Coordinates of C-alpha atoms in Angstrom, one line a residue:
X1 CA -132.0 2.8 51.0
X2 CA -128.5 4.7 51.2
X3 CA -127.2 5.1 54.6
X4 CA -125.0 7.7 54.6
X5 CA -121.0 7.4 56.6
X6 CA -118.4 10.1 56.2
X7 CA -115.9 11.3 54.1
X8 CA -112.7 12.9 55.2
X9 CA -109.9 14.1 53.2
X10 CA -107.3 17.0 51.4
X11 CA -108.8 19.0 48.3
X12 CA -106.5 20.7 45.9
X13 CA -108.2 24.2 44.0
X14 CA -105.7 25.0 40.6
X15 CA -107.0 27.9 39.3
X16 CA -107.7 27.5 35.3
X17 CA -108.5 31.4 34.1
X18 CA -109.6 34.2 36.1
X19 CA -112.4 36.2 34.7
X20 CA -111.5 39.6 33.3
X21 CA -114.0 41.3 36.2
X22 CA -111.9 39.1 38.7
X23 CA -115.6 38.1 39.9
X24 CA -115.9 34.4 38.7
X25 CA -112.8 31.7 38.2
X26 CA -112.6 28.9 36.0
X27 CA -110.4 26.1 38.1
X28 CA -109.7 22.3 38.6
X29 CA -110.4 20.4 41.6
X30 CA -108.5 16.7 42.5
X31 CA -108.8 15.6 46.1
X32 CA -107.9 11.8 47.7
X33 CA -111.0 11.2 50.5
X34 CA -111.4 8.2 52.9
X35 CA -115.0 7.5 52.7
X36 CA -118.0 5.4 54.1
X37 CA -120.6 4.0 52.1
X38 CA -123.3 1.9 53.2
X39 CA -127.0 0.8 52.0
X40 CA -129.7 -1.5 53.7
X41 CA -132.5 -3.1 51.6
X42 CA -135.7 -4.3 53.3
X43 CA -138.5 -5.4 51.3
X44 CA -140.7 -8.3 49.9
X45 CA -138.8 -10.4 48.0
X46 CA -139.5 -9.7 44.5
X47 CA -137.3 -12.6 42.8
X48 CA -138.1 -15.3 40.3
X49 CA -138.5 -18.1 42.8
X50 CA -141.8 -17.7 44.8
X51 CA -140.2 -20.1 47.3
X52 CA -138.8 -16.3 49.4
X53 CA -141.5 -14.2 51.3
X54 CA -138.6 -11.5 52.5
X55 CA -135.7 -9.9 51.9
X56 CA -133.3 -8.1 53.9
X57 CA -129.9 -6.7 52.9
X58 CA -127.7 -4.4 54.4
X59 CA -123.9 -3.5 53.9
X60 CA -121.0 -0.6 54.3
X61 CA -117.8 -0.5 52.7
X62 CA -115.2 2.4 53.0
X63 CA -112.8 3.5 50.3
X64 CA -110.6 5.9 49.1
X65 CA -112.2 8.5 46.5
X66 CA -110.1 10.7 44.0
X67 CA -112.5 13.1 42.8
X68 CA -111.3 15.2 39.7
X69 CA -113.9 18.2 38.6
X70 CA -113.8 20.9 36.6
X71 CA -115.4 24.2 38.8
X72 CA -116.8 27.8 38.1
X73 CA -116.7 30.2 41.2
X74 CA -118.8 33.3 41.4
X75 CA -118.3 35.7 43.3
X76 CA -121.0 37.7 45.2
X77 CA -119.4 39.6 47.9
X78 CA -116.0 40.1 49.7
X79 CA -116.8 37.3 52.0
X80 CA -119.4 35.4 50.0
X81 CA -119.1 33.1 46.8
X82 CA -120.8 30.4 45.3
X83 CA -119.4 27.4 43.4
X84 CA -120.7 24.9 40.7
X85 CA -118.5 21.6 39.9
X86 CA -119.0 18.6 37.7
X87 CA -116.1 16.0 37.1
X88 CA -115.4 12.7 37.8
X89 CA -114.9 10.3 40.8
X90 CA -112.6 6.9 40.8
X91 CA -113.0 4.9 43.6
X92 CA -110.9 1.4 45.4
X93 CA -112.8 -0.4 47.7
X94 CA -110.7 -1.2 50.7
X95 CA -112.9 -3.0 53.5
X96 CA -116.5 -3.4 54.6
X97 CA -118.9 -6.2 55.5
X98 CA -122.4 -7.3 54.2
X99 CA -125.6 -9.7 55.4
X100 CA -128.3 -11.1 54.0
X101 CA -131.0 -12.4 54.9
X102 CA -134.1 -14.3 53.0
X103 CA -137.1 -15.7 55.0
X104 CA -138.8 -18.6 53.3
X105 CA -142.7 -19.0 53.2
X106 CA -142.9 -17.1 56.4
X107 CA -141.3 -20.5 58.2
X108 CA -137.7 -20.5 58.3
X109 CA -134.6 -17.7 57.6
X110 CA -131.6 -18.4 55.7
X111 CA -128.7 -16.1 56.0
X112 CA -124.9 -15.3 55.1
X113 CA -122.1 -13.0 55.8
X114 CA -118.9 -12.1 53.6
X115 CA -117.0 -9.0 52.8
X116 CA -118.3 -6.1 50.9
X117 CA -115.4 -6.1 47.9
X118 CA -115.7 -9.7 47.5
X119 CA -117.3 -10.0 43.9
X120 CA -115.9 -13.4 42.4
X121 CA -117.7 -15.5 39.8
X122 CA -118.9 -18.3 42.6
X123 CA -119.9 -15.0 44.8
X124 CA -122.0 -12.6 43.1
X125 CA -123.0 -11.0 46.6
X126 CA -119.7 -9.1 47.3
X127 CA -119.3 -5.6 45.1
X128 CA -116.2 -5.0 43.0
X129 CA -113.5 -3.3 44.4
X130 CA -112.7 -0.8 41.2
X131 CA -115.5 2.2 40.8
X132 CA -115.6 5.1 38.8
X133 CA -118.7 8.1 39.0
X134 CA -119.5 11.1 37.4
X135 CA -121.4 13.8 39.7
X136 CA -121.2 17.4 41.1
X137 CA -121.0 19.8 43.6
X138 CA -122.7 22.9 44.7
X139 CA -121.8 25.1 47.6
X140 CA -120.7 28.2 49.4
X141 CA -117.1 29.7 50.4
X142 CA -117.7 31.8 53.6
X143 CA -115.1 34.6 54.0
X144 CA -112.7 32.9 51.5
X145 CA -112.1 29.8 54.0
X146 CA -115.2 28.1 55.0
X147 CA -116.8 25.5 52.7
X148 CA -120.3 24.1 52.4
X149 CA -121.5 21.9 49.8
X150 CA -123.8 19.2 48.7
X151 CA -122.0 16.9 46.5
X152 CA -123.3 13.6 44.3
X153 CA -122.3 11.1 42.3
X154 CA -123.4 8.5 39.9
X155 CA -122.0 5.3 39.3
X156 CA -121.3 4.3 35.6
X157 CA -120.1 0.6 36.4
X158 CA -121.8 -2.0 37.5
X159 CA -120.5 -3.0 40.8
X160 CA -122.8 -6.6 41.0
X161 CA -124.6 -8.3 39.2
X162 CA -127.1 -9.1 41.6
X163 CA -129.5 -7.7 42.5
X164 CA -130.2 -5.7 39.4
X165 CA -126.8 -4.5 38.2
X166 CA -125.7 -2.8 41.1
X167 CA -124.4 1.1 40.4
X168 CA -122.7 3.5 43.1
X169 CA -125.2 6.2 44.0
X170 CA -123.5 8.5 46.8
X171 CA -124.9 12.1 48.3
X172 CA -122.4 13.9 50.8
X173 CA -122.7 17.2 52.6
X174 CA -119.3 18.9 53.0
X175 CA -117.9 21.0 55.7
X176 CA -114.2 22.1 54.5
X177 CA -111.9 24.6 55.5
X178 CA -109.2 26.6 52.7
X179 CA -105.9 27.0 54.1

């Protein structure tokens, strides 16, 4: 499951063309975010050893994102427009922590600790530091300052290699204000 943090950060809109009607734009969107990412995993275990009855795993790390889309604004009123953007996200892990936890034969727990962006080759539990997404965003500009939108992205690295190849898969709504 994805437990959803925060994001906060600056957003730069460079306009690209201007539609002959001056209803819609064509513009580029790069912005540098501080984000929170988390997930928690709680389930049978599922594994190749039959030795595990449960699993439990549950992490956050936070990051700086430097999203870089390509946008379409319509216009629809004065004080009313909608936007469409699809682009690119890279992403450094900075800090974060995980646990797990396995329960064996309903008789004992085993469990560990260690930093989310800790991915070596001796510890596969960790998630590598260097992340890149593709995704979108759709939204609203109120009165030419006030912006909502629901963003997502899509991991196109693998981040672990356990469990399963591990990909990014982050959903943000957006509250943002145009100076």
């Amino acid at each position: 499951d994805i437990k959803p943090k925060f994001h906060i950060g600056i957003n730069a809109i460079i306009p690209l063309a201007e539609d002959i009607r001056e209803e819609t734009s064509f513009y580029s969107s790069v912005g540098l975010f501080f984000a929170g990412k988390g997930y928690e995993i709680n389930k049978p275990y599922e594994g190749a050893l039959p030795l595990y009855t449960t699993f439990y795993q549950k992490g956050y790390g936070y990051s700086l994102d430097c999203p870089i889309h390509i946008g379409y604004n319509f216009q629809i009123a004065d004080n009313f427009a909608i936007f469409v953007e699809a682009g690119a996200t890279g992403s450094l892990g900075l800090f974060g922590k995980w646990k797990i936890q396995y329960t064996y034969k309903e008789q004992f727990t085993e469990s560990a600790k260690g930093n989310y962006y800790d991915y070596t080759s001796a510890n596969k539990c960790g998630f590598k530091r260097i992340d890149v997404a593709l995704g979108g965003k759709v939204g609203v500009v109120l009165s030419n300052r006030i912006t909502m939108g629901v963003n997502a992205d899509f991991g196109i690295l693998t981040l672990a290699d356990y469990p399963k190849q591990a990909r990014s898969r982050n959903y943000w709504l957006s509250v943002g204000y145009r100076f």
